[in-house]
């Protein structure tokens, strides 16, 4: 991937993250974190990890169907995590664009 495009994507992500940080109501966030049920939080991790693994494997199958060589499951998993992060951080489907760029 072109270094300028990579830098642009990272810069956009950082700027959006900064805007989000500046607009958070930290008092309300603290109340939510203090009052959350930790059992539900831990249970959610049990459901999220298998989903990420399956979707990464699906991405690997798509990559290999395009005859791209040298892409391992671990790389696909890392790319997928980056895409999920960017998708959660930004509006729209920017995470899918990032995954395709990698």
PDB file of C-alpha atoms in Angstrom:
ATOM      1  CA  UNK A   1       0.000   0.000   0.000  1.00  0.00           C
ATOM      2  CA  UNK A   2       1.222   3.470  -0.824  1.00  0.00           C
ATOM      3  CA  UNK A   3       2.802   5.144   2.213  1.00  0.00           C
ATOM      4  CA  UNK A   4       0.917   8.392   1.604  1.00  0.00           C
ATOM      5  CA  UNK A   5      -2.423   6.572   1.525  1.00  0.00           C
ATOM      6  CA  UNK A   6      -1.522   4.697   4.688  1.00  0.00           C
ATOM      7  CA  UNK A   7      -0.539   7.930   6.427  1.00  0.00           C
ATOM      8  CA  UNK A   8      -3.750   9.599   5.242  1.00  0.00           C
ATOM      9  CA  UNK A   9      -5.905   6.755   6.585  1.00  0.00           C
ATOM     10  CA  UNK A  10      -4.109   6.806   9.929  1.00  0.00           C
ATOM     11  CA  UNK A  11      -4.385  10.597  10.145  1.00  0.00           C
ATOM     12  CA  UNK A  12      -8.104  10.561   9.409  1.00  0.00           C
ATOM     13  CA  UNK A  13      -8.620   7.879  12.048  1.00  0.00           C
ATOM     14  CA  UNK A  14      -6.615   9.849  14.600  1.00  0.00           C
ATOM     15  CA  UNK A  15      -8.486  13.082  13.889  1.00  0.00           C
ATOM     16  CA  UNK A  16     -11.869  11.402  14.206  1.00  0.00           C
ATOM     17  CA  UNK A  17     -10.748   9.752  17.432  1.00  0.00           C
ATOM     18  CA  UNK A  18      -9.618  13.140  18.751  1.00  0.00           C
ATOM     19  CA  UNK A  19     -12.986  14.728  17.902  1.00  0.00           C
ATOM     20  CA  UNK A  20     -14.764  11.897  19.702  1.00  0.00           C
ATOM     21  CA  UNK A  21     -12.554  12.289  22.780  1.00  0.00           C
ATOM     22  CA  UNK A  22     -13.276  16.008  22.914  1.00  0.00           C
ATOM     23  CA  UNK A  23     -17.046  15.415  22.806  1.00  0.00           C
ATOM     24  CA  UNK A  24     -17.376  12.692  25.454  1.00  0.00           C
ATOM     25  CA  UNK A  25     -19.371  13.380  28.607  1.00  0.00           C
ATOM     26  CA  UNK A  26     -16.828  11.917  31.041  1.00  0.00           C
ATOM     27  CA  UNK A  27     -19.136  12.152  34.061  1.00  0.00           C
ATOM     28  CA  UNK A  28     -21.767  10.026  32.338  1.00  0.00           C
ATOM     29  CA  UNK A  29     -19.087   7.627  31.066  1.00  0.00           C
ATOM     30  CA  UNK A  30     -17.775   7.184  34.605  1.00  0.00           C
ATOM     31  CA  UNK A  31     -21.286   6.437  35.894  1.00  0.00           C
ATOM     32  CA  UNK A  32     -21.832   3.815  33.201  1.00  0.00           C
ATOM     33  CA  UNK A  33     -18.484   2.104  33.848  1.00  0.00           C
ATOM     34  CA  UNK A  34     -18.935   2.075  37.621  1.00  0.00           C
ATOM     35  CA  UNK A  35     -22.455   0.642  37.401  1.00  0.00           C
ATOM     36  CA  UNK A  36     -21.928  -1.984  34.702  1.00  0.00           C
ATOM     37  CA  UNK A  37     -22.268  -5.667  35.478  1.00  0.00           C
ATOM     38  CA  UNK A  38     -18.839  -7.269  34.944  1.00  0.00           C
ATOM     39  CA  UNK A  39     -20.384 -10.681  34.327  1.00  0.00           C
ATOM     40  CA  UNK A  40     -22.066  -9.374  31.177  1.00  0.00           C
ATOM     41  CA  UNK A  41     -18.853  -7.744  30.042  1.00  0.00           C
ATOM     42  CA  UNK A  42     -16.878 -10.974  30.416  1.00  0.00           C
ATOM     43  CA  UNK A  43     -19.642 -12.949  28.729  1.00  0.00           C
ATOM     44  CA  UNK A  44     -19.560 -10.591  25.764  1.00  0.00           C
ATOM     45  CA  UNK A  45     -15.879 -11.382  25.174  1.00  0.00           C
ATOM     46  CA  UNK A  46     -16.767 -15.067  24.872  1.00  0.00           C
ATOM     47  CA  UNK A  47     -19.133 -14.251  22.004  1.00  0.00           C
ATOM     48  CA  UNK A  48     -17.009 -11.661  20.228  1.00  0.00           C
ATOM     49  CA  UNK A  49     -13.804 -13.676  19.842  1.00  0.00           C
ATOM     50  CA  UNK A  50     -15.323 -16.602  17.866  1.00  0.00           C
ATOM     51  CA  UNK A  51     -17.124 -14.112  15.639  1.00  0.00           C
ATOM     52  CA  UNK A  52     -13.857 -12.313  14.866  1.00  0.00           C
ATOM     53  CA  UNK A  53     -12.092 -15.594  14.146  1.00  0.00           C
ATOM     54  CA  UNK A  54     -14.791 -16.794  11.747  1.00  0.00           C
ATOM     55  CA  UNK A  55     -14.962 -13.479   9.918  1.00  0.00           C
ATOM     56  CA  UNK A  56     -11.160 -13.391   9.618  1.00  0.00           C
ATOM     57  CA  UNK A  57     -11.216 -16.885   8.151  1.00  0.00           C
ATOM     58  CA  UNK A  58     -13.886 -15.767   5.674  1.00  0.00           C
ATOM     59  CA  UNK A  59     -11.663 -12.827   4.698  1.00  0.00           C
ATOM     60  CA  UNK A  60      -8.755 -15.261   4.186  1.00  0.00           C
ATOM     61  CA  UNK A  61     -10.905 -17.368   1.851  1.00  0.00           C
ATOM     62  CA  UNK A  62     -11.808 -14.261  -0.160  1.00  0.00           C
ATOM     63  CA  UNK A  63      -8.158 -13.198  -0.358  1.00  0.00           C
ATOM     64  CA  UNK A  64      -7.038 -16.644  -1.498  1.00  0.00           C
ATOM     65  CA  UNK A  65      -9.820 -16.811  -4.095  1.00  0.00           C
ATOM     66  CA  UNK A  66      -8.204 -13.734  -5.656  1.00  0.00           C
ATOM     67  CA  UNK A  67      -4.955 -15.743  -5.972  1.00  0.00           C
ATOM     68  CA  UNK A  68      -3.069 -13.453  -3.598  1.00  0.00           C
ATOM     69  CA  UNK A  69      -0.178 -15.393  -2.125  1.00  0.00           C
ATOM     70  CA  UNK A  70       1.618 -15.048   1.187  1.00  0.00           C
ATOM     71  CA  UNK A  71      -1.382 -13.989   3.244  1.00  0.00           C
ATOM     72  CA  UNK A  72      -1.642 -15.993   6.436  1.00  0.00           C
ATOM     73  CA  UNK A  73      -4.575 -16.337   8.797  1.00  0.00           C
ATOM     74  CA  UNK A  74      -2.771 -14.230  11.388  1.00  0.00           C
ATOM     75  CA  UNK A  75      -2.352 -11.372   8.893  1.00  0.00           C
ATOM     76  CA  UNK A  76      -6.013 -11.602   7.916  1.00  0.00           C
ATOM     77  CA  UNK A  77      -6.964 -11.568  11.588  1.00  0.00           C
ATOM     78  CA  UNK A  78      -4.854  -8.453  12.210  1.00  0.00           C
ATOM     79  CA  UNK A  79      -6.267  -6.716   9.118  1.00  0.00           C
ATOM     80  CA  UNK A  80      -9.769  -7.603  10.189  1.00  0.00           C
ATOM     81  CA  UNK A  81      -9.182  -6.206  13.691  1.00  0.00           C
ATOM     82  CA  UNK A  82      -7.887  -2.968  12.153  1.00  0.00           C
ATOM     83  CA  UNK A  83     -10.996  -2.775   9.967  1.00  0.00           C
ATOM     84  CA  UNK A  84     -13.295  -3.404  12.930  1.00  0.00           C
ATOM     85  CA  UNK A  85     -11.514  -0.714  14.931  1.00  0.00           C
ATOM     86  CA  UNK A  86     -11.782   1.820  12.114  1.00  0.00           C
ATOM     87  CA  UNK A  87     -15.379   0.810  11.435  1.00  0.00           C
ATOM     88  CA  UNK A  88     -16.318   1.373  15.069  1.00  0.00           C
ATOM     89  CA  UNK A  89     -14.412   4.610  15.271  1.00  0.00           C
ATOM     90  CA  UNK A  90     -15.710   6.201  12.080  1.00  0.00           C
ATOM     91  CA  UNK A  91     -19.147   6.665  10.583  1.00  0.00           C
ATOM     92  CA  UNK A  92     -20.146   4.579   7.597  1.00  0.00           C
ATOM     93  CA  UNK A  93     -18.075   1.703   6.326  1.00  0.00           C
ATOM     94  CA  UNK A  94     -14.599   3.234   6.443  1.00  0.00           C
ATOM     95  CA  UNK A  95     -13.354   0.070   8.158  1.00  0.00           C
ATOM     96  CA  UNK A  96     -14.167  -1.973   5.050  1.00  0.00           C
ATOM     97  CA  UNK A  97     -12.183   0.496   2.945  1.00  0.00           C
ATOM     98  CA  UNK A  98      -9.204   0.145   5.277  1.00  0.00           C
ATOM     99  CA  UNK A  99      -9.387  -3.650   5.095  1.00  0.00           C
ATOM    100  CA  UNK A 100      -9.473  -3.505   1.303  1.00  0.00           C
ATOM    101  CA  UNK A 101      -6.543  -1.082   1.245  1.00  0.00           C
ATOM    102  CA  UNK A 102      -4.389  -3.505   3.226  1.00  0.00           C
TER     103      UNK A 102
END
